Short mmCIF file of C-alpha atoms and ligand atoms in Angstrom, two decimals:
data_model
loop_
_atom_site.label_atom_id
_atom_site.label_comp_id
_atom_site.label_asym_id
_atom_site.label_seq_id
_atom_site.Cartn_x
_atom_site.Cartn_y
_atom_site.Cartn_z
CA UNK A 1 -11.77 -5.83 -13.61
CA UNK A 2 -9.52 -3.79 -11.35
CA UNK A 3 -10.67 -2.56 -7.96
CA UNK A 4 -9.59 0.39 -5.85
CA UNK A 5 -8.83 -0.25 -2.18
CA UNK A 6 -7.90 2.19 0.56
CA UNK A 7 -5.84 1.17 3.57
CA UNK A 8 -4.58 3.10 6.55
CA UNK A 9 -0.80 2.91 6.94
CA UNK A 10 0.66 3.56 10.37
CA UNK A 11 4.15 4.85 11.01
CA UNK A 12 4.68 7.28 8.12
CA UNK A 13 6.08 10.59 9.30
CA UNK A 14 7.97 12.00 6.32
CA UNK A 15 7.99 11.82 2.54
CA UNK A 16 10.73 9.21 2.55
CA UNK A 17 8.32 6.99 4.44
CA UNK A 18 5.72 7.60 1.73
CA UNK A 19 8.27 6.59 -0.89
CA UNK A 20 9.23 3.42 0.99
CA UNK A 21 5.60 2.36 1.39
CA UNK A 22 4.91 3.09 -2.29
CA UNK A 23 7.88 1.00 -3.39
CA UNK A 24 6.81 -1.83 -1.10
CA UNK A 25 3.23 -1.89 -2.34
CA UNK A 26 4.32 -1.82 -5.97
CA UNK A 27 6.06 -5.16 -5.38
CA UNK A 28 2.88 -6.88 -4.18
CA UNK A 29 1.23 -9.40 -6.50
CA UNK A 30 -1.79 -7.94 -8.30
CA UNK A 31 -1.07 -4.30 -7.51
CA UNK A 32 -1.40 -2.12 -10.61
CA UNK A 33 -1.19 1.39 -9.19
CA UNK A 34 -0.26 2.96 -5.86
CA UNK A 35 -0.99 6.38 -4.39
CA UNK A 36 0.21 7.05 -0.84
CA UNK A 37 -0.76 10.14 1.15
CA UNK A 38 1.16 11.43 4.14
CA UNK A 39 -1.69 13.84 5.01
CA UNK A 40 -4.29 11.11 5.39
CA UNK A 41 -1.91 8.20 6.23
CA UNK A 42 -3.61 6.22 3.50
CA UNK A 43 -2.59 4.05 0.62
CA UNK A 44 -5.00 3.95 -2.30
CA UNK A 45 -4.16 1.04 -4.54
CA UNK A 46 -5.57 -0.31 -7.75
CA UNK A 47 -5.59 -4.09 -7.64
CA UNK A 48 -6.55 -7.17 -9.58
CA UNK A 49 -8.86 -8.98 -7.12
CA UNK A 50 -8.05 -12.34 -8.78
CA UNK A 51 -4.44 -12.24 -7.59
CA UNK A 52 -4.20 -9.58 -4.85
CA UNK A 53 -3.84 -10.85 -1.29
CA UNK A 54 -4.14 -8.18 1.39
CA UNK A 55 -2.23 -10.32 3.91
CA UNK A 56 0.72 -10.45 1.49
CA UNK A 57 0.52 -6.68 1.09
CA UNK A 58 0.46 -6.15 4.86
CA UNK A 59 3.48 -8.43 5.26
CA UNK A 60 5.51 -6.58 2.63
CA UNK A 61 4.58 -3.23 4.18
CA UNK A 62 5.57 -4.62 7.60
CA UNK A 63 8.92 -5.76 6.16
CA UNK A 64 9.45 -2.15 5.04
CA UNK A 65 8.85 -1.00 8.63
CA UNK A 66 5.22 0.20 8.56
CA UNK A 67 1.84 -1.16 9.56
CA UNK A 68 -0.95 -1.64 7.06
CA UNK A 69 -4.31 -1.88 8.78
CA UNK A 70 -6.50 -4.64 7.32
MO1 9UX B 1 11.66 10.04 7.38
MO2 9UX B 1 10.17 7.69 7.75
O1 9UX B 1 13.35 10.77 7.97
O2 9UX B 1 10.41 6.00 8.61
S1 9UX B 1 11.90 7.94 6.44
S2 9UX B 1 10.51 9.42 9.17
#
């Protein structure tokens, strides 16, 4: 069963930021779908709870230069 999670992402100010965060999240283990909104500063992701690790996601987002609030 997949689950939908919503996280606030800090530091996005243009659509290139949105693209970077999307690309980063797509690389995270267990992430099946990613939707990032500049308007709401949110990432809505579809994940497999068996393999997804939010700390891993936050680290990969941090490596891309943004902050994912857990
Ligand atoms: Mo846009 Mo985002 O020029 O870090 S890429 S502000």
